[in-house]
mmCIF file of C-alpha atoms and ligand atoms in Angstrom:
data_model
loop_
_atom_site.group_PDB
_atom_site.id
_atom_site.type_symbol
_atom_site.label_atom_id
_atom_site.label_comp_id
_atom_site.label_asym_id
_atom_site.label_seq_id
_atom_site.Cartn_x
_atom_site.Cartn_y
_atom_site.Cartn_z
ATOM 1 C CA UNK A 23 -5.605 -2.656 33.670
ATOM 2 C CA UNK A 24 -3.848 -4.530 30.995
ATOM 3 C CA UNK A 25 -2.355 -2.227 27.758
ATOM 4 C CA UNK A 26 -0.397 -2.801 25.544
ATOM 5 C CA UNK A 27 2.272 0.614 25.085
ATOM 6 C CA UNK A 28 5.165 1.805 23.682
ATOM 7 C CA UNK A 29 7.134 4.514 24.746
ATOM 8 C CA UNK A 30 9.319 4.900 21.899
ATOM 9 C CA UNK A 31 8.653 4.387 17.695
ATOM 10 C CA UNK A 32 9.753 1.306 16.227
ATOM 11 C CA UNK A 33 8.769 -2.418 14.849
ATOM 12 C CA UNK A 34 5.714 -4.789 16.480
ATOM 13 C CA UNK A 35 8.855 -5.866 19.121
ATOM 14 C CA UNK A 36 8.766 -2.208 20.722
ATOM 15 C CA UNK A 37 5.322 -3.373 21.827
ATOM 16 C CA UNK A 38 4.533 -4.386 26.120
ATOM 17 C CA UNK A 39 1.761 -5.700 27.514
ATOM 18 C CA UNK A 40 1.590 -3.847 31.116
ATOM 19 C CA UNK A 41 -0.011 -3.059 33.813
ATOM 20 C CA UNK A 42 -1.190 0.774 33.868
ATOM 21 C CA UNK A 43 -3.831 2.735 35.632
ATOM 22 C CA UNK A 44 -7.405 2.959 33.752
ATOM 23 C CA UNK A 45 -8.336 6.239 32.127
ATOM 24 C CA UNK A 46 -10.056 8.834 33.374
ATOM 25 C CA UNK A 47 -13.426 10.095 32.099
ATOM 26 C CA UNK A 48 -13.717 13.656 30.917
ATOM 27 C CA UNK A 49 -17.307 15.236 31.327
ATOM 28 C CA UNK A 50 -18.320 14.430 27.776
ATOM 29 C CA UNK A 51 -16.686 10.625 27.666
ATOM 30 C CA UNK A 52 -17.720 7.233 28.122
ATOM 31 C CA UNK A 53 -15.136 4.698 29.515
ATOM 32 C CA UNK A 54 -15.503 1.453 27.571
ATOM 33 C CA UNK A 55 -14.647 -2.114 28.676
ATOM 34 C CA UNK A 56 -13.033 -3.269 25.353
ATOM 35 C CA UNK A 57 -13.806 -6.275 24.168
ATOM 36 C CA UNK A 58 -12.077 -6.205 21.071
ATOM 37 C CA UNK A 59 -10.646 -3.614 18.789
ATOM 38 C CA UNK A 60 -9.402 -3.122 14.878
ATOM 39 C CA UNK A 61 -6.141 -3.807 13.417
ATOM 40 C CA UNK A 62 -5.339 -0.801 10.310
ATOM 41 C CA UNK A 63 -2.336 0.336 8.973
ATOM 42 C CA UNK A 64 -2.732 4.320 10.974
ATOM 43 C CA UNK A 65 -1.781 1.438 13.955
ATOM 44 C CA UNK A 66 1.397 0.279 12.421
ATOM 45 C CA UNK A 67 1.767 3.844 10.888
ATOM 46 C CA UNK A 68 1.288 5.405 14.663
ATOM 47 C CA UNK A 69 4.014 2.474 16.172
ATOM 48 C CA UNK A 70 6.305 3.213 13.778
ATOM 49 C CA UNK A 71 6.334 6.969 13.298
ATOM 50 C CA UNK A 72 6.575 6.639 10.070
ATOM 51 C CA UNK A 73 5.953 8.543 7.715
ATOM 52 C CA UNK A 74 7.439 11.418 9.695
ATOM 53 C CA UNK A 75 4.601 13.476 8.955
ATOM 54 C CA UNK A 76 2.236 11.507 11.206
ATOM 55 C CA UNK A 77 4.622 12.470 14.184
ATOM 56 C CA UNK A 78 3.263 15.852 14.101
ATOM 57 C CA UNK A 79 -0.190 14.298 15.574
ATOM 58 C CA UNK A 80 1.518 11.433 17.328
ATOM 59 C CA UNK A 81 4.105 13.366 19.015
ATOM 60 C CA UNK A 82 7.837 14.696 17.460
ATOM 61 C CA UNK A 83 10.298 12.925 19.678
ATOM 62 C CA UNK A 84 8.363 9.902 20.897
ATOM 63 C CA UNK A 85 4.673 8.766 21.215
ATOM 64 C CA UNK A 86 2.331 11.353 23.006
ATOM 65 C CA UNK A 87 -0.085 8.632 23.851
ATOM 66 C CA UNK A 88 1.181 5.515 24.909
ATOM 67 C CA UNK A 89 -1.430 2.852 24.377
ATOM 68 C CA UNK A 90 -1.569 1.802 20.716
ATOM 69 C CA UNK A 91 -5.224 0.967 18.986
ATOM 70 C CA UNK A 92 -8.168 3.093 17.432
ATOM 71 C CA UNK A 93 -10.852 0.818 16.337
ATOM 72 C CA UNK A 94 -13.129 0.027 19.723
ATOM 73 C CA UNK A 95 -15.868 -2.563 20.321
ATOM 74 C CA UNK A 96 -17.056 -2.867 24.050
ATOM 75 C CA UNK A 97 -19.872 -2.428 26.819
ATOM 76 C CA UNK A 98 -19.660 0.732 28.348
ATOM 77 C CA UNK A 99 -18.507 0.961 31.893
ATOM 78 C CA UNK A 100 -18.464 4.262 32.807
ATOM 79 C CA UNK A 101 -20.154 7.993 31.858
ATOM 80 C CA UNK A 102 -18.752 11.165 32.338
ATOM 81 C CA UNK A 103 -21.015 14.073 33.898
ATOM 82 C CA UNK A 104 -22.735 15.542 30.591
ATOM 83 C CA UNK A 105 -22.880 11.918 28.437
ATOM 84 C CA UNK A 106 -26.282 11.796 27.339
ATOM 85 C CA UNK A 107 -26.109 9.401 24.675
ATOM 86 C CA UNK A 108 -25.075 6.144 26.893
ATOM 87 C CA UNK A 109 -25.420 4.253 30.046
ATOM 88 C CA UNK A 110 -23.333 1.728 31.278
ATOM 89 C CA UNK A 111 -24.140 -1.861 29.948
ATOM 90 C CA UNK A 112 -24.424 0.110 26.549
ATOM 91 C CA UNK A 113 -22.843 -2.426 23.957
ATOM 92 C CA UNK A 114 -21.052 0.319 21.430
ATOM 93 C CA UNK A 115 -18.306 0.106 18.640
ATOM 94 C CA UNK A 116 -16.484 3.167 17.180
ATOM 95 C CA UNK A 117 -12.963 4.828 17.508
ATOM 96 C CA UNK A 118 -10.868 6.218 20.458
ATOM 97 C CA UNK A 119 -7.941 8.580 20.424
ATOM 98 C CA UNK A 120 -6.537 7.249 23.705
ATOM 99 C CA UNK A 121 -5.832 3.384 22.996
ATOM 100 C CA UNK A 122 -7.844 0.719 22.175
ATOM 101 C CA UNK A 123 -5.605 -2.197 22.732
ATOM 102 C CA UNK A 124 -5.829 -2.152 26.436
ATOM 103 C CA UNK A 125 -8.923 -3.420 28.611
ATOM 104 C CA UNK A 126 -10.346 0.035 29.251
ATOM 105 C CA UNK A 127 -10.133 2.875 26.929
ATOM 106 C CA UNK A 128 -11.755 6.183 27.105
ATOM 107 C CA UNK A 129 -13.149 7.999 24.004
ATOM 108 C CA UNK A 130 -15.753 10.956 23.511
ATOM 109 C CA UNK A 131 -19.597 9.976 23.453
ATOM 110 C CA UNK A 132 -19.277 11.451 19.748
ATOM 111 C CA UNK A 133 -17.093 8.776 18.998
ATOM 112 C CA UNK A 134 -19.310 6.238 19.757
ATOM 113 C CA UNK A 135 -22.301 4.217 18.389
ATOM 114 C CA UNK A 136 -24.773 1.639 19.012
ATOM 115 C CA UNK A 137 -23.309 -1.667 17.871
ATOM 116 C CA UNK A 138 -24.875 -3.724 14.984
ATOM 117 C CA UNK A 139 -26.759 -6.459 16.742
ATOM 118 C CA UNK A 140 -26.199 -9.300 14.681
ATOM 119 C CA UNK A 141 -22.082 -8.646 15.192
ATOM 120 C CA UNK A 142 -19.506 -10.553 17.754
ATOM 121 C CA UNK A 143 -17.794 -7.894 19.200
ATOM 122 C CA UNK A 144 -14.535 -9.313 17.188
ATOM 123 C CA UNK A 145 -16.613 -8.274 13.910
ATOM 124 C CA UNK A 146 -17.858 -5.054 14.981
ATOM 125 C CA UNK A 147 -14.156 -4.082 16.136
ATOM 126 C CA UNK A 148 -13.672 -4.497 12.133
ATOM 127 C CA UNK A 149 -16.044 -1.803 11.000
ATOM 128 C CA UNK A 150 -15.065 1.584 12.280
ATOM 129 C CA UNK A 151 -11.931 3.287 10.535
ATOM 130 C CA UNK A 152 -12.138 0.869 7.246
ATOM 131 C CA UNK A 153 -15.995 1.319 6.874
ATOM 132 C CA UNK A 154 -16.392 4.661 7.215
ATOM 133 C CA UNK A 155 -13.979 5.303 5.123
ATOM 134 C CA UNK A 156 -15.146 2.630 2.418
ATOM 135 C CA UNK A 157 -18.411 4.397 2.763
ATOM 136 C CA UNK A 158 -16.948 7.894 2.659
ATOM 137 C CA UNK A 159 -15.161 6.895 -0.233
ATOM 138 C CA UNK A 160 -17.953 4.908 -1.921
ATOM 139 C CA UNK A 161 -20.902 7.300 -0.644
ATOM 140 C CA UNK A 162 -19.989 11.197 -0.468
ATOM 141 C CA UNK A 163 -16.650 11.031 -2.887
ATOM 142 C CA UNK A 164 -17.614 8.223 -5.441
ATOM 143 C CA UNK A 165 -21.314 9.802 -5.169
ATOM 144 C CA UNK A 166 -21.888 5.905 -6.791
ATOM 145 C CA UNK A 167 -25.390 5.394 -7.909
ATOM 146 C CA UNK A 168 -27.616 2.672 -9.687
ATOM 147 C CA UNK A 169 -26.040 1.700 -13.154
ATOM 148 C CA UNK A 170 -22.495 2.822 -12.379
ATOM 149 C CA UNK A 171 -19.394 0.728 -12.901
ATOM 150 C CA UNK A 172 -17.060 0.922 -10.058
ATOM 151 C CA UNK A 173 -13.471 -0.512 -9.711
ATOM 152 C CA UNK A 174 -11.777 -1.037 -6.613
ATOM 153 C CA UNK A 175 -8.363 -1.657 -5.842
ATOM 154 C CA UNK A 176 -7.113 -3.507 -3.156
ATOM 155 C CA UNK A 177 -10.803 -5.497 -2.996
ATOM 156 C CA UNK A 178 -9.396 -8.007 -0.957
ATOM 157 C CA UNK A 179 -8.008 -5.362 2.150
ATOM 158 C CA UNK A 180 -9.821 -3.614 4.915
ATOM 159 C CA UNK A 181 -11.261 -0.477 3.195
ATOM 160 C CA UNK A 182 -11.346 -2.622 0.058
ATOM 161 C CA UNK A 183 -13.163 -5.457 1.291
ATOM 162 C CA UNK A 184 -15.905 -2.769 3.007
ATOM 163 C CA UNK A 185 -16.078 -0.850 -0.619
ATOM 164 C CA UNK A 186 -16.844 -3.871 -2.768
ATOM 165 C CA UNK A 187 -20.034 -4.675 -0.568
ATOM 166 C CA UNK A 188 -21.076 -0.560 -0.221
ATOM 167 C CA UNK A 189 -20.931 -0.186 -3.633
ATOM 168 C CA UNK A 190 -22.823 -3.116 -4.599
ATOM 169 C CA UNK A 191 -25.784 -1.736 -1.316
ATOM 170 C CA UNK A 192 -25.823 1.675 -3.606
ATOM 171 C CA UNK A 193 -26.249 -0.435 -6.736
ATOM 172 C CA UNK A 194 -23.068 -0.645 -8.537
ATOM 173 C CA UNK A 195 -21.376 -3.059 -11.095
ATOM 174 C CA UNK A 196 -18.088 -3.606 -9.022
ATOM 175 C CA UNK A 197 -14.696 -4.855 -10.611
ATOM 176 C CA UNK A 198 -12.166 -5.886 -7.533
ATOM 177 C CA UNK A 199 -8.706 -5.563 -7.819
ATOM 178 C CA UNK A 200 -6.408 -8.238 -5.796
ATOM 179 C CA UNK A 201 -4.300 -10.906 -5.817
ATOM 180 C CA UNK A 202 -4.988 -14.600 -7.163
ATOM 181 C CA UNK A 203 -5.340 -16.149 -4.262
ATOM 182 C CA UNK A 204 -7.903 -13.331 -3.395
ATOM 183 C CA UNK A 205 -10.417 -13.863 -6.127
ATOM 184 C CA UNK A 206 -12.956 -16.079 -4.729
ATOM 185 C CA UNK A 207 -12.806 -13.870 -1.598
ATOM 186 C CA UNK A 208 -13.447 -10.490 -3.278
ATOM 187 C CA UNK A 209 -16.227 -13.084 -5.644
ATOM 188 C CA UNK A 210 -17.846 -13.654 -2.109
ATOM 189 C CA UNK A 211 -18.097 -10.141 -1.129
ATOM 190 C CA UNK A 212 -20.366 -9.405 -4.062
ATOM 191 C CA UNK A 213 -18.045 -8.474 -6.784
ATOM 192 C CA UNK A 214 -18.957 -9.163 -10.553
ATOM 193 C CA UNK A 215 -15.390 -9.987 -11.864
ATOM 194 C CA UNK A 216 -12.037 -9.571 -10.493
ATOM 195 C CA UNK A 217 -8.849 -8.512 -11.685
ATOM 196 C CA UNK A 218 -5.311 -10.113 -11.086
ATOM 197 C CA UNK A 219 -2.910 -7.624 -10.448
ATOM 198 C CA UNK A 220 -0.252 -9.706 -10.665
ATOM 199 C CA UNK A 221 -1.507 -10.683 -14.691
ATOM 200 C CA UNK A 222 -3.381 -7.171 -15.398
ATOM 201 C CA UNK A 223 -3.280 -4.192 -15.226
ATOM 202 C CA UNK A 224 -6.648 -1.667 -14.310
ATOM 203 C CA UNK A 225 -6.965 -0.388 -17.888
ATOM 204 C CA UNK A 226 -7.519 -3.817 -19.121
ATOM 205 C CA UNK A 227 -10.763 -2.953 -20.442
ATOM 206 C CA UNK A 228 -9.910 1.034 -21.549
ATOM 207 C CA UNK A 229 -11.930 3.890 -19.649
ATOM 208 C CA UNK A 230 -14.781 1.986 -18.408
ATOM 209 C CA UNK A 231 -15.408 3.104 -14.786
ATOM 210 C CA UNK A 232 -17.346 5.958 -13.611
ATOM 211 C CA UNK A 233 -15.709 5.790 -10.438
ATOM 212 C CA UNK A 234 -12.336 4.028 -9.007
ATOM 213 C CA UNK A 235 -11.548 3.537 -5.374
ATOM 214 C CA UNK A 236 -7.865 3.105 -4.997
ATOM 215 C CA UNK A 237 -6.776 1.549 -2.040
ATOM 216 C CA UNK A 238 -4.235 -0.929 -2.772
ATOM 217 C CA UNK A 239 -0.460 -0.481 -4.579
ATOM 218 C CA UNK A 240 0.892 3.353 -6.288
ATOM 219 C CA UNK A 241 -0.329 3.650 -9.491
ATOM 220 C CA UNK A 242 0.391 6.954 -11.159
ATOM 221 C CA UNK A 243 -2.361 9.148 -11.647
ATOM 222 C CA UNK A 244 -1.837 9.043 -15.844
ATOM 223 C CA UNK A 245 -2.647 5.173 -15.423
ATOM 224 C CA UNK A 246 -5.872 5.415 -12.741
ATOM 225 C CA UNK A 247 -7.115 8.056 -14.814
ATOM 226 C CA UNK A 248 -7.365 5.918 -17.850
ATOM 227 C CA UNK A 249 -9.678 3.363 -16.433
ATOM 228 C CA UNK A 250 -12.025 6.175 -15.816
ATOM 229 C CA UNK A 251 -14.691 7.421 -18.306
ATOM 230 C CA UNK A 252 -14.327 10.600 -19.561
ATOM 231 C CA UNK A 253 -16.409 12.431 -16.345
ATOM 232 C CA UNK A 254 -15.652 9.274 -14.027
ATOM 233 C CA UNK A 255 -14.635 10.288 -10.358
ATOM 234 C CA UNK A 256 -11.541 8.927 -8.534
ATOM 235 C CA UNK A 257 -11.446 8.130 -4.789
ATOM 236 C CA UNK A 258 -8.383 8.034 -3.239
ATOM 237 C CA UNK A 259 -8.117 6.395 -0.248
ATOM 238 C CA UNK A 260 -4.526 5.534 0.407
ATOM 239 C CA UNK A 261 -1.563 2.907 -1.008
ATOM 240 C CA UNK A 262 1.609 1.508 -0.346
ATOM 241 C CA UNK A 263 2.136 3.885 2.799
ATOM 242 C CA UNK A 264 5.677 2.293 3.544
ATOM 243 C CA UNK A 265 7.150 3.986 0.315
ATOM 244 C CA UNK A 266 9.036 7.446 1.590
ATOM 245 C CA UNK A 267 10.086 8.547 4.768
ATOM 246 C CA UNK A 268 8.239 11.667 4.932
ATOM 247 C CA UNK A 269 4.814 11.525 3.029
ATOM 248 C CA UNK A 270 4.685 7.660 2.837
ATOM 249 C CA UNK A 271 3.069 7.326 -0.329
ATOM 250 C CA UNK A 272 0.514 10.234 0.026
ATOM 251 C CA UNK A 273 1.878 12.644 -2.584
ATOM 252 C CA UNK A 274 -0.779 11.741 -5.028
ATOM 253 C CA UNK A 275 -3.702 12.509 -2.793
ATOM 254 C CA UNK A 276 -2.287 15.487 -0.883
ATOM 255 C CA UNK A 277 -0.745 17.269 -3.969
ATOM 256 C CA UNK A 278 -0.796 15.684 -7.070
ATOM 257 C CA UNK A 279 -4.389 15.020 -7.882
ATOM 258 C CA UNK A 280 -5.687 18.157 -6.280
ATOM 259 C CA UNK A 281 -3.577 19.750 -8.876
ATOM 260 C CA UNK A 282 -4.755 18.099 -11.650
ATOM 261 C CA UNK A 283 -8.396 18.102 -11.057
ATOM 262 C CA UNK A 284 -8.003 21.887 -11.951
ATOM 263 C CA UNK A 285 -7.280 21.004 -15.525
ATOM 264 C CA UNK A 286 -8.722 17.975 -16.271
ATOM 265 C CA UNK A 287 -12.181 16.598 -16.819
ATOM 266 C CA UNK A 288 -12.070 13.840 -14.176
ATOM 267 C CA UNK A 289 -12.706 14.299 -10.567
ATOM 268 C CA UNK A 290 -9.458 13.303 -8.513
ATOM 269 C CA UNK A 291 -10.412 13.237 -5.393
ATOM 270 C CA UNK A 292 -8.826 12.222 -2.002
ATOM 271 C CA UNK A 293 -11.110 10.735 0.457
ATOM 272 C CA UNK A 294 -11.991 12.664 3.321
ATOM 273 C CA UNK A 295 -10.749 10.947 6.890
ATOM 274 C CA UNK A 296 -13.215 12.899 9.097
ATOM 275 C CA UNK A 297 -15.022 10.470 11.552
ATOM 276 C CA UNK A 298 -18.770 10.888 12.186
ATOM 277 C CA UNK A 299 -21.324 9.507 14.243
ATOM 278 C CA UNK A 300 -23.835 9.575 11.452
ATOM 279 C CA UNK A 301 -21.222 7.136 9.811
ATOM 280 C CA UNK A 302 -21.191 4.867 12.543
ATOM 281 C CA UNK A 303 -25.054 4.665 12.600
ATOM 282 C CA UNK A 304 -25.069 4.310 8.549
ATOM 283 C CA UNK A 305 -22.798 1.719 8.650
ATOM 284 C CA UNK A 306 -24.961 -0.413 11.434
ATOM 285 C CA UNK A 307 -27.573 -0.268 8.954
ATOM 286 C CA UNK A 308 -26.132 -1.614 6.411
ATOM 287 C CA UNK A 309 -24.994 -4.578 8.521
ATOM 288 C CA UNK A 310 -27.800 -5.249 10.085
ATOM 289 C CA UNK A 311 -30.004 -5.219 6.508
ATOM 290 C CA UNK A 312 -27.335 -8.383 5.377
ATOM 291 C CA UNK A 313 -25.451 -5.488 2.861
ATOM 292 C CA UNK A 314 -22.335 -5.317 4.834
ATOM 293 C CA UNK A 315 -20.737 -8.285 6.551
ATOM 294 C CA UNK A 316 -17.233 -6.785 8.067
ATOM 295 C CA UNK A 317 -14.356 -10.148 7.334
ATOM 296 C CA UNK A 318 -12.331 -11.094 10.175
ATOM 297 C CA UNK A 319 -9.127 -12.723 9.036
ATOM 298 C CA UNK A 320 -8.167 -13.994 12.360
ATOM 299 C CA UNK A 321 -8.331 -12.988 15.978
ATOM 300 C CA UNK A 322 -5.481 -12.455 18.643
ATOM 301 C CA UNK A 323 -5.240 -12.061 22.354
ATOM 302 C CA UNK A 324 -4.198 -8.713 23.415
ATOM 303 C CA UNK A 325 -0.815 -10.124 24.550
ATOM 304 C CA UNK A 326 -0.062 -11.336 20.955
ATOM 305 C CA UNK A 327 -0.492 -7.347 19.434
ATOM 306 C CA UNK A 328 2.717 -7.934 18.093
ATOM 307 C CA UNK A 329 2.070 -11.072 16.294
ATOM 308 C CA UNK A 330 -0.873 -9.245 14.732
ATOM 309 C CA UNK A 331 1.103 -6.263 13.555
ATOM 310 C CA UNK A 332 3.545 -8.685 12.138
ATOM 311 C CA UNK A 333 0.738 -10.864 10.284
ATOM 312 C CA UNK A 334 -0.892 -7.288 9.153
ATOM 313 C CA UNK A 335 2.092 -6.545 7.217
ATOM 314 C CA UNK A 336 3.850 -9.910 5.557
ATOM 315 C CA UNK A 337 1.048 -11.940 5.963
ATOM 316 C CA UNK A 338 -1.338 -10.388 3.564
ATOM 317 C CA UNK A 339 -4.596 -11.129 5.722
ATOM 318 C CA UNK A 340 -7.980 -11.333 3.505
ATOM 319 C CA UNK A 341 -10.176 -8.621 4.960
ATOM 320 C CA UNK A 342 -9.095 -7.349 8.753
ATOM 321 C CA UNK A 343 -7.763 -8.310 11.791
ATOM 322 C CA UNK A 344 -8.256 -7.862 14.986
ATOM 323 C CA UNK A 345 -7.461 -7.896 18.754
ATOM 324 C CA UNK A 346 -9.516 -9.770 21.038
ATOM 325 C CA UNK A 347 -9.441 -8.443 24.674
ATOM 326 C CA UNK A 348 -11.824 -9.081 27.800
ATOM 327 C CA UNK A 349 -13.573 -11.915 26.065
ATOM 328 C CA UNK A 350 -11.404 -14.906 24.139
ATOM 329 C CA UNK A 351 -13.230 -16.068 21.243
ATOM 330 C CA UNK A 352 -15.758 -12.889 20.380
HETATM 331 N N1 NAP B 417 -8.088 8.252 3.826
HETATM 332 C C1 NAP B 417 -8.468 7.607 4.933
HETATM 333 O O1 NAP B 417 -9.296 8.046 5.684
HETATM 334 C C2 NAP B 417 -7.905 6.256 5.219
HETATM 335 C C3 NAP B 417 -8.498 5.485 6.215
HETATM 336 C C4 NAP B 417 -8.057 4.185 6.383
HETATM 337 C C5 NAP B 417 -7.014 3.738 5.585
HETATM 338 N N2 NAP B 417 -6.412 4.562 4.695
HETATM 339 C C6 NAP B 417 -5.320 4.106 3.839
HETATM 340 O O2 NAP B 417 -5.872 3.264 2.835
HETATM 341 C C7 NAP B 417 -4.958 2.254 2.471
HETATM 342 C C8 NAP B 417 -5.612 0.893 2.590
HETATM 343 O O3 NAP B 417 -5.980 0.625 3.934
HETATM 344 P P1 NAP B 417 -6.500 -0.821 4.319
HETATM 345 O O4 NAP B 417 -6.847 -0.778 5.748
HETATM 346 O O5 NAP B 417 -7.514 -1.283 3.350
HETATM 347 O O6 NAP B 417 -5.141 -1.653 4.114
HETATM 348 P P2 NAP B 417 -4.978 -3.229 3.833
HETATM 349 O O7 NAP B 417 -5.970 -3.994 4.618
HETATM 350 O O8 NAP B 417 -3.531 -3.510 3.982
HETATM 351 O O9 NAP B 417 -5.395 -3.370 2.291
HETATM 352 C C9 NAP B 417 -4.560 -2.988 1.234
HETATM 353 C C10 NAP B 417 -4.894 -3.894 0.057
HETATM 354 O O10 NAP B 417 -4.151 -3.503 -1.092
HETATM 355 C C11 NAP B 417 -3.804 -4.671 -1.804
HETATM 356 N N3 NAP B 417 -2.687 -4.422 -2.703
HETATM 357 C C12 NAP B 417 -1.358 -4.416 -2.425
HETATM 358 N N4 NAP B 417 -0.657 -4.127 -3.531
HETATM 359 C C13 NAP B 417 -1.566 -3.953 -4.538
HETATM 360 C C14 NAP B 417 -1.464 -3.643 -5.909
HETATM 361 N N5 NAP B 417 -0.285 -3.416 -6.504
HETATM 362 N N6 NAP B 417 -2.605 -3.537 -6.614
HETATM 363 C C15 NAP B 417 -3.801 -3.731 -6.054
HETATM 364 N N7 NAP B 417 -3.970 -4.025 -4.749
HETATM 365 C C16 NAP B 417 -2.853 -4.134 -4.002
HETATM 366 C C17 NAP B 417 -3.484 -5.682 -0.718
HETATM 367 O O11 NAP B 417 -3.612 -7.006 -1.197
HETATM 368 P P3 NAP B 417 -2.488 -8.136 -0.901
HETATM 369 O O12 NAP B 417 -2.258 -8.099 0.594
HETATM 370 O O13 NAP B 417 -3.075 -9.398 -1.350
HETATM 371 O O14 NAP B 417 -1.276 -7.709 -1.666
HETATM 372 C C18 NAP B 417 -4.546 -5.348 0.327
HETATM 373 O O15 NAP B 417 -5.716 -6.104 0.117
HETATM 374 C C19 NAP B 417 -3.734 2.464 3.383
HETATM 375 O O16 NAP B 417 -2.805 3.255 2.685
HETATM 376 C C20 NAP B 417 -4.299 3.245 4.553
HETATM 377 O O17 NAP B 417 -3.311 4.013 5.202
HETATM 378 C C21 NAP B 417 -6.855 5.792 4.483
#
């Protein structure tokens, strides 16, 4: 089958499209034609190896598994012996640990879901990693209900984009963070007013929110905190994960607001990453009641991965991208 690998960290160019053999299928895995999968920075953060912390799970030296991609949408090809869940012709969307930018990839049947019906595969391939963890963040950390105010940042981005829409299903007044050329976007996602980081900053309006999803930039925790009210809840998802070699940006959520929850009144809180099935099924709901519509920026051919990566990080997409694989134009 076609893949596209790399056998050593580095840039988009130490991408190849190649020829390797298709995976095996363990007992409890489904093999899935892939017709498209997700573009998210954990791709560009497992290419490049950095930061160096991730190499503990991606390998020390060089990359453990070869075949880059995580988001899947596909029609299942194969079962293994004990799948109960599937059958071949099974369209399904999720995540795999072994590749996704390849034709085949092989992933556990835990891993996988029924796909929303009213999706291409192209806008399915968008949901996994970003929406469960917009929905994570909105859902079980934000624990957002009727009446609150919520502000995201980075409204315009994958997780962002997802958030803005969850938080208005559970019944929120939602503030989006992003750029100017961003605010009709995030306006079209749902969102009751924007805000121009370029013009303002998030404490424009004093401590307002009862909850803040941070996805986008590195504020300091001293500035997030002051948009909050004095109980609010903050969610963080992630930031500027090119900033330092060896924690990338993730100081705030791994140590510093931990620390500071202890002795404060707000909840600082990073987002959990864990994937679940129940997610997968929650989120299929939500698309297929009209709540959530995943945004595809733009599509690419498996054999322009690179391209993609490339666009992903200079070309500051509106929602995600994504690779299209055994069927141009999904
Ligand atoms: N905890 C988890 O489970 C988990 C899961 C997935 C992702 N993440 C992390 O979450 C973060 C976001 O992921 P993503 O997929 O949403 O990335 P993304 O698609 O690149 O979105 C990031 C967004 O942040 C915006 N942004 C950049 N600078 C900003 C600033 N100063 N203020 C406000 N917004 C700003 C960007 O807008 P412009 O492009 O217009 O500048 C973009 O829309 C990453 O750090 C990722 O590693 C964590």
């Amino acid at each position: 089958m076609k893949a596209i690998v790399y056998d050593h960290y580095g840039p988009p160019s130490a991408l190849r499209l190649r020829d390797i053999d298709r995976p095996g299928v363990g007992d409890r895995e489904v093999l899935v034609r892939v017709r498209a999968a997700g573009v998210d920075p954990g791709v560009l953060i497992f290419l490049s190896g950095r930061p160096y912390l991730v190499r503990l799970a991606a390998g020390l030296r060089r990359p453990r598994v070869p075949v880059l991609g995580r988001d899947v949408a596909g029609v299942v090809a194969e079962v293994g012996a004990r799948v109960t869940r599937f059958r071949p012709g099974d369209e399904v969307y999720g995540t795999t640990l072994r590749g996704s930018y390849a034709e085949f990839t092989a992933t556990h049947e835990r891993r996988l879901a029924g796909k929303p019906t009213n999706l291409t595969f192209a806008q399915a391939a968008a949901v996994p990693v970003s929406g469960m963890t917009a929905l994570r963040a909105v859902r079980d950390t934000g624990r957002v209900r009727p009446g609150h105010r919520v502000l995201v940042i980075g409204a315009s981005g994958g997780v962002g984009a997802q958030a803005v829409q969850i938080a208005k299903a559970y019944g929120a007044t939602v503030t989006g963070v992003c750029a100017p050329t961003k605010a009709d976007f995030v306006r079209s996602l749902g969102a009751d007013d924007v805000l121009d980081y370029t013009r303002e900053e998030i404490d424009r309006d004093g401590p307002v929110y009862d909850v803040v999803v941070d996805t986008g930039g590195n504020r300091p925790l001293s500035l997030l905190r002051r948009a909050l009210t004095p109980r609010g809840t903050l969610a963080l998802v992630g930031g500027d994960w090119t900033r330092g070699a060896l924690l990338g940006g993730y100081g705030r959520q791994m140590f510093g607001a931990p620390l500071l929850s202890t002795v404060v009144g707000h909840r600082l809180r990073a987002v959990n990453a864990r994937e679940r099935i129940e997610d997968l099924d929650k989120l299929r709901d939500l698309v297929e009641s009209g709540a959530l519509t995943p945004q595809v920026d733009r599509s690419y051919p498996l054999a322009e991965t690179a391209d993609a990566l490339r666009h992903f990080t200079d070309g500051h997409p509106a929602g995600k991208l994504v690779i299209t694989v055994s069927e141009p134009g999904t």
